[in-house]
């Protein structure tokens, strides 16, 4: 029988399971504690053991509040504490900052003039309200850059910006937006932190109630807290507060995070500092490289990660001619390493700085039949314009594909709106058929419920699909036929209408379509494809590049992701693609920070420290930018990796006939010798 009695955390046993610094962090319960947790230093283990130890010393679970940033992290923390203690822990509060804010407002928002059953507006609701206010105040369409206005409102509300001459024109719009939220009894995402602070300040009795309840406070990923989150924590914290973070991994300033909160914490509290510097993840070579890079940042706590995992292999740096060569090198290396070292595909992580880098890499993975999953950005094949073209090709290949038919029946717009789709759906239900069959019935049936103008629009759509089916499913020249088809539906005009205020977006999307067509051309002309038809190409996309972020379904797949999305993860083998000036450090970040690259360097440090055993970095000599091939300069961060840790690989060049004879002669000598 399984013993489900609560486990006691034996201190002697704990000493054996933790290193001295981890043990100190776990057992130091009272006072203000700053735990500087370097990459791979067992941070989550320390937090969960610390909570378990607190419970074991007799602290009621209801007095502990642990705050983190994602629901996934909160769930993992709670599950691990439950596993350790074998307790249900129904009164332990492990929460994200925003979920905790909701909890506070659910109880006391009436004190701020709201009704209890308030709504939380998502980005769509927020956009609709801003547009509504713009119409009321008669703002011109040119002045309504919704994304820019939404960012400004968020910055104003959270104190990251103030009203000034450059933005004062939107002050009245902001006031209307705020009044609208109150009128609709709604709050936005920023309010989930801002309003609890307002509540605590204006109603100290409410704050006292929470401080009385939560005697022990813990904050994970402290370097990612914003000014408001720090303020909320500061208000809540009495004496016993532990924060866990690493200033070297602060990479979210663009969403309000400020690693200076570590310094603020030291000013505001009488702090005991504990450093976790032993890394359990990476080889000594990888850590020495990471330390070499991050040491160039001036505004940081001086620390040095170390490992007991052995020296490991040198870091390999490749300088391919262009993105195609880079992508092929990555795919070929994965196949080679997987075979040679008997590794599974999910042992590999490919890290990119910008979303635009994914398309060449995805194509190379597809070409090599390497399954992958994309996270932290949009897979090339998931971009709207590419999905639209693929949906057309799927319906041309298979008329009965209802999902893709619905996607493209009115894209570009052809008069088949919601009401028309409702008529089609009802006909399909009546006939118990696919939508394509229902459309044909609506066109041809004598008692058709469709009006004449709808019949005409549907007939035009059917003709378009049927005519192009004959072209695309027979003969060669698939790429050119798809290019012609995109022109036939006048997709360019559709994009111009959709993105009338953003010429760059239109250009970018048209280039993506052209690149997709180039991929088709490559596929059709690849001598290794015995039957390069449209069916096979669509099947290849479906089987190999489905964007599936579910952990279960990402098993056995290479992990392609942005560096931001890789934080907290680790892989035995890591590729960092595009280590070039303009990509990392990213040009936009350099420009916006007056040449300061410290956050970009932290991002590169995060990328390096994702690797356990093997790290390969590529830096292209040329890269396409706005349709032109531009010469690239290697990232300055590559020079910051100590030379003795690196092996440089020159791009392969074709062997001349003379060199071939020499190589053969040398091989024969070796065989004879």
XYZ file of C-alpha atoms in Angstrom:
673
model
C 0.000 0.000 0.000
C 1.330 3.468 -0.907
C 2.062 5.665 2.110
C 0.403 9.036 1.493
C 1.351 10.490 4.885
C 2.883 13.984 4.629
C 6.635 13.803 4.108
C 8.943 15.599 6.497
C 11.852 17.363 4.811
C 14.843 15.842 6.619
C 17.577 18.512 6.873
C 20.455 16.029 6.763
C 18.961 14.411 3.669
C 18.424 17.888 2.214
C 22.133 18.671 2.615
C 22.952 15.630 0.484
C 20.521 16.662 -2.287
C 21.526 20.327 -2.508
C 24.796 22.188 -2.845
C 25.722 24.524 0.077
C 24.287 27.689 -1.545
C 21.067 25.910 -2.548
C 20.754 24.537 0.998
C 21.208 28.026 2.457
C 18.584 29.455 0.082
C 16.115 26.690 1.029
C 16.579 26.959 4.792
C 16.802 30.772 5.140
C 13.143 31.567 5.699
C 12.944 34.816 7.646
C 13.865 38.285 6.443
C 14.432 39.698 2.967
C 16.359 37.253 0.761
C 17.805 37.975 -2.681
C 18.624 34.700 -4.460
C 20.735 35.369 -7.543
C 20.108 32.213 -9.588
C 22.418 31.859 -12.585
C 21.325 29.972 -15.708
C 20.920 26.235 -15.073
C 21.601 26.556 -11.336
C 18.525 24.615 -10.171
C 16.305 27.612 -9.433
C 12.934 25.811 -9.640
C 14.289 23.034 -7.430
C 15.344 25.603 -4.816
C 11.961 27.386 -4.858
C 9.947 24.174 -4.504
C 12.197 22.752 -1.765
C 12.033 26.113 0.021
C 8.207 26.107 0.066
C 8.191 22.459 1.204
C 10.670 23.282 3.990
C 8.565 26.280 5.099
C 5.509 24.041 5.360
C 7.544 21.485 7.275
C 8.607 24.090 9.847
C 4.940 24.702 10.683
C 4.177 27.754 8.541
C 0.518 27.463 7.452
C 0.163 27.094 3.678
C -2.383 29.940 3.683
C 0.397 32.360 4.769
C 2.594 31.644 1.713
C 2.229 33.592 -1.549
C 4.452 32.644 -4.513
C 4.255 34.867 -7.609
C 5.611 34.074 -11.065
C 4.994 35.086 -14.686
C 3.305 32.275 -16.576
C 0.504 29.862 -15.758
C 2.803 27.038 -16.854
C 5.504 28.066 -14.335
C 2.906 28.474 -11.558
C 1.435 25.023 -12.259
C 4.873 23.371 -12.401
C 5.835 24.968 -9.078
C 2.613 23.892 -7.378
C 2.799 20.330 -8.759
C 6.397 19.886 -7.629
C 5.642 21.096 -4.087
C 2.672 18.692 -3.933
C 4.909 15.827 -5.082
C 7.504 16.710 -2.448
C 5.091 17.065 0.472
C 2.384 14.574 -0.563
C -0.160 17.205 0.569
C -3.139 18.591 -1.361
C -2.123 22.201 -0.548
C -5.539 23.709 -1.294
C -4.676 26.860 0.676
C -1.245 27.475 -0.850
C -1.292 30.423 -3.277
C 0.999 30.004 -6.296
C -0.098 32.479 -8.939
C 0.906 34.761 -11.781
C 0.989 38.476 -10.934
C -2.028 39.149 -13.146
C -4.118 36.267 -11.783
C -3.383 37.487 -8.248
C -4.469 40.983 -9.322
C -7.787 39.523 -10.528
C -8.212 37.820 -7.161
C -7.718 41.125 -5.306
C -10.146 42.982 -7.593
C -12.824 40.278 -7.397
C -13.036 40.923 -3.654
C -12.720 44.705 -3.436
C -13.136 46.416 -6.824
C -16.421 47.954 -5.616
C -14.307 50.315 -3.455
C -12.960 51.814 -6.707
C -16.459 52.418 -8.117
C -16.765 49.247 -10.219
C -19.387 46.533 -9.860
C -18.196 43.122 -8.693
C -18.893 41.217 -11.932
C -16.400 43.209 -14.031
C -15.139 42.037 -17.447
C -11.490 41.745 -18.460
C -10.919 43.201 -21.929
C -8.550 41.360 -24.254
C -6.695 43.068 -27.118
C -9.696 42.745 -29.482
C -12.066 44.381 -26.974
C -9.488 47.085 -26.234
C -9.063 47.843 -29.960
C -12.848 48.052 -30.460
C -13.192 50.546 -27.588
C -10.319 52.723 -28.869
C -11.949 52.780 -32.335
C -15.334 53.648 -30.816
C -13.777 56.563 -28.903
C -11.951 57.680 -32.061
C -15.272 57.846 -33.948
C -16.950 59.778 -31.117
C -14.122 62.331 -31.040
C -14.022 62.463 -34.866
C -10.378 61.425 -35.208
C -9.278 61.142 -38.833
C -8.484 57.588 -40.060
C -4.835 58.666 -40.624
C -4.461 59.550 -36.923
C -5.823 56.167 -35.768
C -2.771 53.897 -35.746
C -4.398 51.469 -33.308
C -1.241 49.530 -32.436
C 0.700 52.710 -31.682
C -2.191 54.196 -29.671
C -2.690 50.966 -27.715
C 1.027 50.889 -26.813
C 0.911 54.557 -25.774
C -2.136 53.980 -23.528
C -0.402 51.021 -21.889
C 2.762 53.072 -21.311
C 0.801 56.005 -19.866
C -1.269 53.784 -17.572
C 1.758 51.892 -16.233
C 3.888 55.019 -15.809
C 6.449 54.156 -18.492
C 5.576 57.380 -20.337
C 4.073 60.773 -19.481
C 1.935 63.116 -21.517
C 4.012 65.560 -23.574
C 3.877 67.608 -26.747
C 4.636 64.542 -28.906
C 1.583 62.571 -27.689
C -0.787 65.166 -26.177
C -3.136 64.844 -29.177
C -4.229 61.451 -27.788
C -4.914 62.595 -24.206
C -8.646 63.158 -24.812
C -8.863 59.797 -26.584
C -7.223 58.147 -23.545
C -9.707 59.802 -21.172
C -12.599 58.612 -23.366
C -11.098 55.093 -23.353
C -10.825 55.106 -19.555
C -14.393 56.412 -19.184
C -15.560 53.694 -21.589
C -13.938 50.963 -19.483
C -15.703 52.281 -16.378
C -19.009 52.628 -18.245
C -18.826 49.008 -19.459
C -17.629 47.842 -16.012
C -14.462 46.500 -17.615
C -10.724 46.504 -16.915
C -7.846 45.886 -19.307
C -4.745 43.753 -18.758
C -2.685 46.655 -17.335
C -5.446 47.385 -14.819
C -4.909 43.970 -13.221
C -1.723 45.377 -11.640
C -2.469 49.132 -11.629
C -5.885 48.924 -9.909
C -4.777 46.681 -6.978
C -1.990 49.244 -6.291
C -4.591 52.055 -6.377
C -6.848 50.009 -4.090
C -4.045 49.365 -1.566
C -3.030 53.032 -1.530
C -6.541 54.446 -1.170
C -7.811 51.750 1.209
C -5.003 50.826 3.631
C -7.374 48.509 5.527
C -7.573 46.275 2.422
C -3.772 46.203 2.153
C -3.493 45.354 5.860
C -5.833 42.418 5.365
C -3.554 40.973 2.664
C -0.364 41.640 4.641
C -1.930 39.918 7.625
C -2.870 36.934 5.462
C 0.375 36.478 3.497
C 3.287 36.544 5.923
C 5.722 34.921 3.483
C 6.146 36.182 -0.051
C 8.231 34.712 -2.892
C 8.762 36.150 -6.378
C 10.240 34.071 -9.222
C 11.983 35.556 -12.321
C 12.406 38.793 -10.359
C 14.507 40.401 -13.113
C 11.369 40.362 -15.309
C 9.197 42.410 -12.934
C 7.935 45.797 -14.093
C 7.848 48.938 -11.913
C 4.184 48.251 -11.110
C 4.781 44.603 -10.221
C 7.641 45.663 -7.959
C 5.410 48.246 -6.325
C 2.642 45.678 -5.753
C 5.183 43.303 -4.186
C 6.664 46.115 -2.077
C 3.239 47.047 -0.720
C 2.405 43.428 0.111
C 5.751 42.440 1.620
C 6.099 42.810 5.362
C 9.419 41.311 6.484
C 9.693 37.841 5.014
C 10.153 38.173 1.268
C 12.389 36.121 -1.026
C 13.018 37.121 -4.622
C 14.755 34.851 -7.151
C 16.289 36.178 -10.336
C 19.300 36.784 -12.537
C 20.057 40.246 -13.913
C 22.045 38.601 -16.731
C 18.823 37.031 -18.045
C 16.712 40.212 -18.114
C 15.505 40.333 -21.743
C 12.017 41.843 -21.553
C 12.504 45.618 -21.208
C 10.252 46.085 -24.263
C 7.303 44.896 -22.166
C 8.176 46.926 -19.072
C 10.581 44.599 -17.231
C 13.356 46.358 -15.317
C 16.272 44.379 -13.876
C 17.085 47.501 -11.782
C 14.346 46.216 -9.462
C 17.094 43.995 -7.999
C 18.929 47.187 -6.970
C 15.652 48.752 -5.730
C 15.041 45.660 -3.603
C 18.453 46.043 -1.974
C 17.685 49.702 -1.210
C 14.193 49.077 0.172
C 14.921 46.001 2.317
C 17.644 44.764 4.638
C 18.738 42.041 2.228
C 20.617 38.765 2.655
C 22.103 37.813 -0.725
C 22.640 34.181 -1.767
C 24.253 33.332 -5.108
C 23.621 30.132 -7.026
C 26.545 29.915 -9.453
C 26.963 26.170 -9.966
C 25.426 25.307 -13.311
C 24.065 21.754 -13.687
C 23.203 22.111 -17.372
C 26.165 23.004 -19.551
C 29.744 21.960 -20.195
C 32.616 24.125 -18.869
C 33.371 25.331 -22.413
C 29.813 26.618 -22.956
C 29.789 28.351 -19.558
C 33.216 29.913 -20.155
C 31.872 31.293 -23.456
C 28.748 32.659 -21.730
C 30.855 34.231 -18.957
C 33.210 35.739 -21.547
C 30.314 37.419 -23.377
C 28.302 38.686 -20.386
C 31.380 40.084 -18.616
C 31.316 42.911 -21.208
C 28.110 44.259 -19.616
C 28.921 46.939 -17.047
C 25.614 47.290 -15.187
C 25.413 43.844 -13.590
C 26.160 41.829 -10.479
C 29.557 40.234 -10.897
C 29.186 36.468 -10.915
C 30.745 33.530 -12.667
C 28.880 30.355 -13.510
C 30.865 27.160 -13.117
C 30.172 23.543 -13.957
C 31.213 20.127 -12.787
C 30.200 18.585 -16.125
C 33.662 18.489 -17.719
C 35.208 20.637 -20.458
C 33.036 19.381 -23.312
C 33.417 20.116 -27.005
C 34.610 23.409 -28.555
C 31.983 25.874 -29.776
C 31.728 25.610 -33.552
C 31.280 28.782 -35.605
C 30.290 28.591 -39.285
C 30.363 31.380 -41.867
C 28.034 30.224 -44.701
C 27.617 32.295 -47.856
C 23.903 32.990 -47.333
C 20.680 31.908 -45.568
C 20.180 28.917 -47.876
C 23.639 27.545 -47.078
C 23.071 28.287 -43.375
C 19.755 26.426 -43.354
C 21.231 23.460 -45.242
C 24.173 23.348 -42.818
C 21.758 23.225 -39.855
C 19.621 20.466 -41.397
C 22.640 18.392 -42.480
C 24.296 18.822 -39.057
C 21.140 17.641 -37.290
C 21.006 14.509 -39.452
C 24.723 13.856 -38.933
C 24.769 14.458 -35.161
C 21.552 12.474 -34.646
C 23.101 9.488 -36.454
C 26.603 9.771 -34.994
C 25.602 10.480 -31.377
C 22.320 8.514 -31.436
C 20.289 11.591 -30.523
C 16.537 12.120 -30.891
C 15.228 15.098 -32.835
C 13.867 16.801 -29.689
C 17.478 16.974 -28.392
C 18.042 19.829 -30.869
C 17.159 23.513 -30.425
C 17.499 26.061 -33.255
C 17.405 29.617 -31.888
C 16.671 32.672 -34.020
C 16.573 36.367 -33.099
C 13.970 37.438 -35.660
C 10.869 35.720 -36.994
C 11.959 36.378 -40.594
C 14.836 33.898 -40.212
C 12.523 30.908 -39.920
C 11.475 30.478 -43.553
C 14.823 29.255 -44.967
C 15.386 26.975 -41.973
C 11.853 25.554 -42.177
C 12.308 24.770 -45.852
C 15.633 22.991 -45.218
C 14.045 20.932 -42.424
C 11.132 20.034 -44.706
C 13.515 19.119 -47.527
C 15.415 16.806 -45.177
C 12.214 15.275 -43.728
C 13.151 16.509 -40.248
C 10.031 16.991 -38.089
C 10.011 20.290 -36.151
C 7.876 22.503 -33.973
C 7.955 26.301 -34.006
C 7.388 28.421 -30.898
C 7.828 32.026 -29.848
C 7.058 33.276 -33.332
C 4.923 32.482 -36.326
C 5.968 29.563 -38.470
C 6.462 30.674 -42.070
C 3.664 28.320 -43.147
C 1.361 29.801 -40.479
C 1.627 33.398 -41.741
C -1.753 34.659 -42.941
C -0.735 35.302 -46.546
C 0.914 31.873 -46.859
C -2.039 30.128 -45.207
C -4.379 31.880 -47.661
C -2.418 30.621 -50.686
C -2.068 27.113 -49.192
C -5.818 27.051 -48.413
C -6.593 27.789 -52.074
C -4.232 24.998 -53.161
C -5.845 22.585 -50.680
C -9.362 23.346 -51.954
C -8.158 23.033 -55.561
C -6.700 19.619 -54.629
C -9.661 18.561 -52.477
C -13.019 20.361 -52.913
C -14.391 18.758 -49.747
C -11.911 20.476 -47.384
C -14.500 22.579 -45.526
C -12.065 24.341 -43.177
C -9.867 25.694 -45.964
C -12.863 26.473 -48.161
C -14.318 28.712 -45.439
C -10.967 30.467 -45.118
C -10.779 31.513 -48.770
C -14.376 31.738 -50.008
C -14.395 35.490 -49.348
C -10.650 36.178 -49.424
C -10.141 38.380 -51.360
C -13.670 39.731 -50.865
C -16.121 38.586 -53.531
C -19.514 39.366 -51.946
C -19.828 36.075 -50.023
C -20.173 37.465 -46.507
C -21.527 36.100 -43.222
C -25.144 35.927 -44.343
C -24.147 33.982 -47.470
C -22.012 31.556 -45.443
C -24.995 30.992 -43.147
C -27.093 30.014 -46.195
C -24.337 27.614 -47.370
C -24.045 26.054 -43.894
C -27.823 25.511 -43.689
C -27.846 23.879 -47.140
C -24.955 21.592 -46.144
C -26.826 20.632 -42.970
C -30.012 19.931 -44.929
C -28.172 17.746 -47.454
C -25.797 16.284 -44.858
C -23.013 17.172 -47.273
C -19.777 19.112 -47.581
C -19.880 22.870 -48.227
C -18.718 22.378 -51.836
C -21.714 20.112 -52.576
C -24.005 22.617 -50.821
C -22.636 25.452 -53.014
C -23.347 23.459 -56.179
C -26.850 22.724 -54.924
C -27.504 26.419 -54.192
C -26.362 27.319 -57.716
C -28.360 24.636 -59.561
C -31.446 23.736 -57.493
C -34.769 25.109 -58.707
C -35.956 25.773 -55.153
C -32.604 27.253 -54.116
C -32.812 29.660 -51.137
C -29.920 31.653 -52.651
C -30.708 34.943 -54.388
C -29.512 35.509 -57.956
C -26.583 37.769 -57.017
C -25.326 35.186 -54.489
C -25.693 32.431 -57.125
C -23.533 34.492 -59.500
C -20.843 35.065 -56.837
C -20.820 31.357 -55.955
C -20.634 30.340 -59.629
C -17.614 32.647 -60.126
C -15.902 31.025 -57.123
C -16.616 27.493 -58.418
C -15.314 28.428 -61.889
C -12.118 29.855 -60.362
C -11.414 26.637 -58.447
C -12.319 24.279 -61.310
C -10.326 26.121 -63.987
C -7.203 26.230 -61.843
C -7.633 22.613 -60.787
C -7.044 21.548 -64.393
C -3.935 23.744 -64.634
C -2.341 22.965 -61.280
C -2.876 19.215 -61.186
C -1.371 18.470 -64.564
C 1.948 19.056 -66.279
C 5.110 20.832 -65.105
C 5.764 24.451 -64.143
C 3.902 24.303 -60.826
C 5.608 27.408 -59.373
C 4.721 29.639 -62.323
C 1.131 28.368 -62.310
C 0.769 29.288 -58.620
C 2.314 32.722 -59.345
C -0.256 33.209 -62.139
C -3.058 32.086 -59.826
C -2.074 34.646 -57.131
C -2.262 37.320 -59.853
C -5.630 35.982 -61.080
C -7.259 36.470 -57.662
C -5.516 39.895 -57.401
C -4.204 39.081 -53.951
C -1.894 42.122 -54.079
C -4.864 44.537 -54.230
C -6.444 42.665 -51.318
C -3.279 43.190 -49.227
C -3.103 46.880 -50.197
C -6.706 47.289 -48.989
C -6.084 45.408 -45.740
C -2.841 47.246 -44.898
C -3.527 50.633 -46.472
C -1.436 52.476 -43.864
C 1.499 50.098 -43.917
C 3.320 49.779 -47.246
C 6.137 47.815 -45.610
C 3.685 45.140 -44.415
C 2.314 44.739 -47.969
C 5.845 44.453 -49.433
C 6.877 41.972 -46.736
C 3.822 39.763 -47.321
C 4.243 39.797 -51.116
C 7.885 38.762 -50.676
C 6.771 35.902 -48.429
C 4.414 34.681 -51.157
C 7.210 34.909 -53.718
C 9.489 32.929 -51.409
C 6.769 30.277 -51.006
C 6.585 30.016 -54.810
C 10.393 29.664 -54.940
C 10.127 26.773 -52.459
C 7.587 25.100 -54.755
C 9.960 25.548 -57.694
C 12.831 24.019 -55.693
C 10.594 21.104 -54.685
C 9.456 20.437 -58.250
C 12.978 20.569 -59.674
C 14.634 18.500 -56.975
C 15.912 15.329 -58.717
C 15.362 13.388 -55.463
C 11.585 13.912 -55.703
C 10.256 11.108 -57.925
C 6.731 12.550 -58.080
C 6.829 16.326 -57.466
C 3.129 17.147 -57.752
C 0.888 19.494 -55.760
C -0.633 16.696 -53.644
C 2.779 15.569 -52.451
C 3.908 19.101 -51.633
C 0.776 19.804 -49.565
C 1.175 16.471 -47.764
C 4.790 17.324 -46.964
C 3.746 20.620 -45.345
C 0.970 18.928 -43.362
C 3.156 16.119 -42.033
C 6.354 18.014 -41.327
C 5.607 21.598 -40.377
C 2.400 21.593 -38.393
C 2.742 24.318 -35.768
C 1.888 22.407 -32.619
C 2.931 23.915 -29.307
C 1.450 21.126 -27.226
C 4.293 19.423 -25.340
C 3.014 15.918 -26.052
C 2.949 16.602 -29.790
C 6.364 18.308 -29.846
C 8.118 15.142 -28.677
C 10.457 13.734 -31.281
C 10.638 17.071 -33.139
C 13.418 19.612 -33.554
C 12.650 22.811 -31.596
C 12.794 25.937 -33.768
C 12.173 29.057 -31.682
C 13.024 32.676 -30.992
C 15.674 33.256 -28.323
C 13.044 34.982 -26.165
C 10.882 31.840 -26.248
C 13.838 29.614 -25.299
C 14.294 31.179 -21.853
C 13.959 28.519 -19.169
C 14.507 25.661 -21.651
C 17.577 23.555 -22.399
C 18.736 21.254 -25.204
C 21.718 18.922 -25.555
C 22.538 20.489 -28.947
C 21.841 24.156 -29.776
C 22.220 26.098 -33.026
C 22.248 29.901 -32.861
C 21.439 31.096 -36.385
C 22.186 34.552 -37.768
C 24.880 35.803 -35.364
C 25.313 38.975 -37.403
C 25.274 42.705 -36.767
C 21.717 43.925 -37.338
C 20.226 40.617 -36.175
C 21.952 40.116 -32.829
C 22.402 42.795 -31.698
C 19.188 43.687 -33.519
C 19.412 47.016 -35.345
C 16.085 48.262 -34.001
C 17.217 47.646 -30.416
C 20.550 49.395 -31.060
C 18.752 52.421 -32.557
C 16.114 52.643 -29.818
C 18.729 52.421 -27.033
C 21.199 54.961 -28.443
C 23.751 52.297 -29.274
C 23.497 50.459 -25.940
C 23.589 46.708 -26.614
C 23.553 45.356 -23.042
C 20.079 43.797 -23.316
C 20.955 42.251 -26.687
C 24.122 40.842 -25.080
C 21.981 39.356 -22.288
C 19.809 37.794 -24.997
C 22.888 36.218 -26.621
C 23.963 34.981 -23.161
C 20.541 33.356 -22.700
C 20.938 31.675 -26.109
C 24.399 30.278 -25.250
C 23.272 28.948 -21.868
C 20.431 26.897 -23.391
C 23.065 24.417 -24.654
C 24.082 21.408 -22.565
C 26.704 19.557 -24.628
C 27.183 21.115 -28.035
C 26.822 24.672 -29.381
C 26.995 25.598 -33.076
C 26.739 29.233 -34.183
C 26.289 30.417 -37.776
C 26.924 33.882 -39.204
C 26.056 34.483 -42.865
C 28.379 36.426 -45.158
C 25.375 37.678 -47.168
C 21.678 37.880 -46.345
C 18.645 39.037 -48.319
C 17.113 42.272 -47.082
C 14.140 43.842 -48.882
C 14.804 41.594 -51.863
C 18.497 42.505 -52.183
C 21.533 40.497 -51.106
C 23.395 42.529 -48.472
C 26.903 41.825 -47.179
C 26.815 40.942 -43.468
C 29.224 41.626 -40.637
C 29.665 38.973 -37.927
C 28.086 39.872 -34.575
C 30.394 41.751 -32.206
C 29.390 39.179 -29.570
C 31.343 36.460 -31.410
C 34.586 38.355 -30.690
C 33.685 38.309 -26.985
C 33.824 34.503 -26.815
C 37.372 33.553 -25.703
C 39.315 32.337 -28.763
C 40.544 29.133 -27.108
C 36.924 27.900 -26.841
C 36.105 28.253 -30.534
C 36.623 26.299 -33.744
C 35.992 28.319 -36.918
C 34.848 26.426 -40.008
C 35.391 28.068 -43.377
C 32.659 27.591 -45.987
C 33.288 24.604 -48.228
C 34.678 25.428 -51.648
C 34.657 23.257 -54.732
C 37.748 21.063 -55.085
C 39.717 21.635 -58.315
C 40.843 18.672 -60.430
C 44.463 19.242 -59.338
C 43.479 19.325 -55.638
C 41.439 16.160 -56.170
C 44.526 14.334 -57.541
C 46.566 15.525 -54.513
C 43.930 14.327 -52.026
C 43.711 10.936 -53.773
C 47.521 10.618 -53.824
C 47.716 11.414 -50.093
C 45.005 8.845 -49.312
C 46.899 6.187 -51.292
C 50.124 7.040 -49.394
C 48.296 6.632 -46.083
C 46.885 3.265 -47.173
C 50.318 2.009 -48.273
C 52.062 3.437 -45.221
